[in-house]
Tab-separated table of C-alpha atoms in Angstrom:
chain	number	residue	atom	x	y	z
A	1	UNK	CA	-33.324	21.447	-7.830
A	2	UNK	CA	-36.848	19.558	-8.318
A	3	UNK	CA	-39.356	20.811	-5.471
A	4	UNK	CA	-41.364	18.411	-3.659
A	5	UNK	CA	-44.474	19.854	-2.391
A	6	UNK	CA	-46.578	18.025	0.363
A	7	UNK	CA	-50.249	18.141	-0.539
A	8	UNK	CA	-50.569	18.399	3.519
A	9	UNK	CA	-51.250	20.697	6.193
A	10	UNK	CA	-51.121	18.085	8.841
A	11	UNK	CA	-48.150	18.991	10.748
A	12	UNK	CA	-47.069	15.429	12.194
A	13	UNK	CA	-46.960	13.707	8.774
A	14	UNK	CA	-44.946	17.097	7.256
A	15	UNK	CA	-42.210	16.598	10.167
A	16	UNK	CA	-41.948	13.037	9.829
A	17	UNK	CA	-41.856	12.991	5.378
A	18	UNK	CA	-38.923	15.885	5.640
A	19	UNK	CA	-37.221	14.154	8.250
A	20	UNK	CA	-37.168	10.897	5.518
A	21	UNK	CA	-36.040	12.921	2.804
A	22	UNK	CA	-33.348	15.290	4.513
A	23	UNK	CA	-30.596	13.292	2.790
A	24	UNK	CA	-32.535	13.182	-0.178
A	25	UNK	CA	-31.420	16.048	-2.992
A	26	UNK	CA	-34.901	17.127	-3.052
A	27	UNK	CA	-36.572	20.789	-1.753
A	28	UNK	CA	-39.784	19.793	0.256
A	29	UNK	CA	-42.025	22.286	0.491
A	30	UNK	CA	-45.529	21.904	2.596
A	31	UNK	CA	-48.904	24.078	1.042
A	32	UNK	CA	-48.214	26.404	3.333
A	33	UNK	CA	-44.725	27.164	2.361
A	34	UNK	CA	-46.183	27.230	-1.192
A	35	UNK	CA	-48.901	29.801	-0.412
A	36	UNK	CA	-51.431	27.123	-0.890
A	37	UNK	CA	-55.123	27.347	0.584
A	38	UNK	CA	-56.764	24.337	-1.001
A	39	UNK	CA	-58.864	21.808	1.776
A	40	UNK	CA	-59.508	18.945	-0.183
A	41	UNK	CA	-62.219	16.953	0.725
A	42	UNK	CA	-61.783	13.274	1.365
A	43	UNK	CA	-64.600	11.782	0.187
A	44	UNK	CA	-62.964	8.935	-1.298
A	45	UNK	CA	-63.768	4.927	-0.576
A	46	UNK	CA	-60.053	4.119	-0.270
A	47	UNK	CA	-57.157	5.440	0.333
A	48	UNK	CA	-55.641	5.355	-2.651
A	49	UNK	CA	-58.578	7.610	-4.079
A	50	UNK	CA	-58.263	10.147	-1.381
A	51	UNK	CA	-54.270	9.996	-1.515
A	52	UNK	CA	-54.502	10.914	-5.698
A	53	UNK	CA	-57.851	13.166	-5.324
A	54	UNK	CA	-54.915	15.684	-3.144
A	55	UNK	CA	-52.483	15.061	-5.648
A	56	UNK	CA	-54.650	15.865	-8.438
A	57	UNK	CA	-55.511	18.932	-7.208
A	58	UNK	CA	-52.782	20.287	-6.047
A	59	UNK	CA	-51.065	19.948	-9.376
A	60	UNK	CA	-53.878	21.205	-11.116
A	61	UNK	CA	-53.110	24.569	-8.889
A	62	UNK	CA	-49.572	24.604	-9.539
A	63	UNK	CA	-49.933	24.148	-13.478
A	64	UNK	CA	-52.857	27.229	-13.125
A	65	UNK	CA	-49.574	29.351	-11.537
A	66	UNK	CA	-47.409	28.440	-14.166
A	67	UNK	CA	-45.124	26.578	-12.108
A	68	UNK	CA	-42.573	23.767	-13.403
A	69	UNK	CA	-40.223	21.636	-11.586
A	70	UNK	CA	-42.603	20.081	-9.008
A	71	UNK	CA	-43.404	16.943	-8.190
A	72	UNK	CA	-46.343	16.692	-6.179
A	73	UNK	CA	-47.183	14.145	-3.167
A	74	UNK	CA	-49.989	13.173	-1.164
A	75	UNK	CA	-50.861	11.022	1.573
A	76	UNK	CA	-53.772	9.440	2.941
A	77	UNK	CA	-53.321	6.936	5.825
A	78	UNK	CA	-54.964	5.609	8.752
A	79	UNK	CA	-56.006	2.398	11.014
A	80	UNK	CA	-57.599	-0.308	10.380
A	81	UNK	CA	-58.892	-2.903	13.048
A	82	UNK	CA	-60.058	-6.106	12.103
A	83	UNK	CA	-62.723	-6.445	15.330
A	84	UNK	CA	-64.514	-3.003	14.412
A	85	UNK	CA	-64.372	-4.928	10.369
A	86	UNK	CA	-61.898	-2.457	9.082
A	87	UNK	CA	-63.005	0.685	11.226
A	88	UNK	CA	-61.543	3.570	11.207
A	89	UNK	CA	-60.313	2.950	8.039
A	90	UNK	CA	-60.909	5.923	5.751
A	91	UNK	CA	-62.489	7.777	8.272
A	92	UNK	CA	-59.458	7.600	11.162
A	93	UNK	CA	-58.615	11.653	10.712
A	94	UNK	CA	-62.653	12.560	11.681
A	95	UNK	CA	-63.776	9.409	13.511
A	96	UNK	CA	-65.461	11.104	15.765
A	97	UNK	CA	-67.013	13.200	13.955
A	98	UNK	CA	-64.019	16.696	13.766
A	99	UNK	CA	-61.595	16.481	11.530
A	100	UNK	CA	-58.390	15.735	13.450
A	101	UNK	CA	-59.380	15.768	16.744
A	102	UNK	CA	-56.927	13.023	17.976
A	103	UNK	CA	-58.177	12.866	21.668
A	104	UNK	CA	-61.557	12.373	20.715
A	105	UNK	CA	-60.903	9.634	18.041
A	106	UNK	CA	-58.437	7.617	20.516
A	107	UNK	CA	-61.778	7.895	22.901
A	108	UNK	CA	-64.406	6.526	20.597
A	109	UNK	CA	-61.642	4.098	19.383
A	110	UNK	CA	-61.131	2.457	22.954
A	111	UNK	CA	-64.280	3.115	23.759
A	112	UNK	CA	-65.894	0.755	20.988
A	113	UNK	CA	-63.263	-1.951	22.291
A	114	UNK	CA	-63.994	-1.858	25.866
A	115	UNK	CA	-63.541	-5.186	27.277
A	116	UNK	CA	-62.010	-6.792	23.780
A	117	UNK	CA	-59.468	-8.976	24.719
A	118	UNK	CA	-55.709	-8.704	23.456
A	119	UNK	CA	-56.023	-11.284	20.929
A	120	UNK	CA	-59.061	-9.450	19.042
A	121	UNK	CA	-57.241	-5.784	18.884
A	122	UNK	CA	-54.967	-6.569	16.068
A	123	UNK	CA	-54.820	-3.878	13.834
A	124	UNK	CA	-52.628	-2.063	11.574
A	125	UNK	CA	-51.218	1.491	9.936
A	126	UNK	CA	-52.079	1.948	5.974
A	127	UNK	CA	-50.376	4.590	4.308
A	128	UNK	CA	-50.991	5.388	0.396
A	129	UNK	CA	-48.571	7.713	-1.054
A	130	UNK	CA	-49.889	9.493	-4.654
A	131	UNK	CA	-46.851	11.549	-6.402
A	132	UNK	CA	-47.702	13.308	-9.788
A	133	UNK	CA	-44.982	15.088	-11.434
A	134	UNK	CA	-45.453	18.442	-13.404
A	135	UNK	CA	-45.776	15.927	-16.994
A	136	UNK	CA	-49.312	14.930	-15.531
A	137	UNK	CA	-47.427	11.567	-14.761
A	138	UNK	CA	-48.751	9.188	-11.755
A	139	UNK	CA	-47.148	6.922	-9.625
A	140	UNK	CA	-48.703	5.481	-5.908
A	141	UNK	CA	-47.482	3.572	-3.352
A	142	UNK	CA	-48.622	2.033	0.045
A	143	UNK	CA	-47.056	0.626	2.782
A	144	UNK	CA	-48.988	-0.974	5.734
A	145	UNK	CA	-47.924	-1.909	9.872
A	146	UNK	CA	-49.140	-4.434	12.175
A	147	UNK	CA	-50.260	-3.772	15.706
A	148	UNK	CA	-52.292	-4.474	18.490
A	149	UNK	CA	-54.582	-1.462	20.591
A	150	UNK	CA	-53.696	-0.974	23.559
A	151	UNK	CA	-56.202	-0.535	26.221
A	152	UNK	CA	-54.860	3.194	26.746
A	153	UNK	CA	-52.897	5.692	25.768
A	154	UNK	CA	-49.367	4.940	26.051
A	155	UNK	CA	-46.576	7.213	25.478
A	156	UNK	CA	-46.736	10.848	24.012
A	157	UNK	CA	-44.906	11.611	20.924
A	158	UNK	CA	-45.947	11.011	17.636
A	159	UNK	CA	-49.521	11.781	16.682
A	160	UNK	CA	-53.308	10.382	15.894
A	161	UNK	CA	-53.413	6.751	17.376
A	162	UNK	CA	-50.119	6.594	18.193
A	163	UNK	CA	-50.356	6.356	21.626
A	164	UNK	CA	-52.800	3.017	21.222
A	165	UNK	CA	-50.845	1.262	18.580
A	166	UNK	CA	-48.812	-1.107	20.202
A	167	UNK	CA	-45.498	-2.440	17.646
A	168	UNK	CA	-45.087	-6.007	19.076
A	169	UNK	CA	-41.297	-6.583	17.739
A	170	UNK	CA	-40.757	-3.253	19.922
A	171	UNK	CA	-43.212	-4.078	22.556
A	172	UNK	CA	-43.526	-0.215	22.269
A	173	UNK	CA	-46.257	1.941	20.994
A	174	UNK	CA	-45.862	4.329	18.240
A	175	UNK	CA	-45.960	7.030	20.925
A	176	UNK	CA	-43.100	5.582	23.324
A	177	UNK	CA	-40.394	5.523	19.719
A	178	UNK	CA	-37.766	7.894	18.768
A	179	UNK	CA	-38.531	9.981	15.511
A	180	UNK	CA	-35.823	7.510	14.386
A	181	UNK	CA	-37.019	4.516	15.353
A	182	UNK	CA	-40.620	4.880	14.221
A	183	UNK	CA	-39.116	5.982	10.663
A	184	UNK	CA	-37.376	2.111	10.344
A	185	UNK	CA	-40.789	0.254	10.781
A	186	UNK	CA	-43.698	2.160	10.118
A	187	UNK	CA	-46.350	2.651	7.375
A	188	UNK	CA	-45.681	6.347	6.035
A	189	UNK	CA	-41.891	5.088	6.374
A	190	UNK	CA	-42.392	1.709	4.233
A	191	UNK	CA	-44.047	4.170	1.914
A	192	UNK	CA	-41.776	6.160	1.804
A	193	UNK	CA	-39.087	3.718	1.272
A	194	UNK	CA	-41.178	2.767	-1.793
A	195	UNK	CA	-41.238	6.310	-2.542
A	196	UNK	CA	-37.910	7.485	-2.733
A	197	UNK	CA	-37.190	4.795	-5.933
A	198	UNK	CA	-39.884	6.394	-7.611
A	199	UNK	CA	-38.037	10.325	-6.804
A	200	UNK	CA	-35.068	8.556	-8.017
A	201	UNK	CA	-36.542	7.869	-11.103
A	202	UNK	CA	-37.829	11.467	-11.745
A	203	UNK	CA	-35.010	13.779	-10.731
């Protein structure tokens, strides 16, 4: 059976891309499962760049162990909001200035909003998905959400901005949905979605 390996240690987007594959006849494996100790550093301009620098990498590691079978895949997602002109944008994961610290970044992110008013806190979810199999062949995908911020934090599952990103359709946020539910409509799931054909493809 093909391995998947997650160019990821973030442990909300591993949980949420193996629960979208379980049915899929695919091993996922995270870098930690594989022994893996690269940090990669996202210094891309887009997404797309970070998304395939991770890939890149990580395959380059894999074909130095002499490993076959793989397909590798990367993400790199995050929020945009059109009143702060595309901020966080690339930056979402160290907004405020450490690397995933999501309690500070939800601060600075409401904080730089204060007093915005409902119709100027649209926003929305990108998620870029770079796969390269162990042929050196690239594919990438991206799938995207619209929102609104809320004015605070709102429900506690999930991770990141969850808790501020209201889904209008569900009048919940990201942070008040079911695993399930959040799957169905959001970027990394879209993505995913997109994804999957692409595994198909490959297997």
């Amino acid at each position: 059976m093909k391995r998947l390996v997650l160019a990821s240690n973030n442990k909300g987007k591993i949980v949420e891309i193996k629960k979208l594959l379980e049915k899929f006849p695919i091993e996922v494996f995270s870098l930690k499962d594989m022994g893996i100790d690269i940090d990669v550093v996202e210094d891309g301009l887009t997404f797309e760049e970070n998304a395939k620098k991770k890939s890149v990498e990580i395959y380059k590691e894999l074909i130095k162990r002499g490993e076959t079978d793989f397909i590798v895949m990367s993400d790199d997602s995050g929020l945009e909001v059109d009143y702060l002109n595309g901020e966080p944008g690339v930056f979402s994961a160290r907004y405020a200035g450490e690397h995933g610290n999501d309690k500070k970044n939800n601060e600075k992110l409401l904080n730089k909003l204060s007093g915005v008013k409902k119709d100027d806190r649209k926003a929305r979810f990108v998620c870029e998905l770079a796969l390269i199999n162990d042929k050196n062949e690239y594919f990438n995908v991206k799938g995207h959400v619209e929102g609104i911020i809320l004015e605070k934090e709102s429900g506690d599952s999930g991770f990141g901005y969850d808790p501020l990103f209201l889904y209008e359709p569900f009048n919940k946020s990201f942070a008040e949905m079911s695993m399930e539910e959040k799957n169905k409509i959001s970027h990394r799931g879209i993505a995913l979605q997109k994804a999957v054909r692409i595994l198909e493809s490959l297997i």
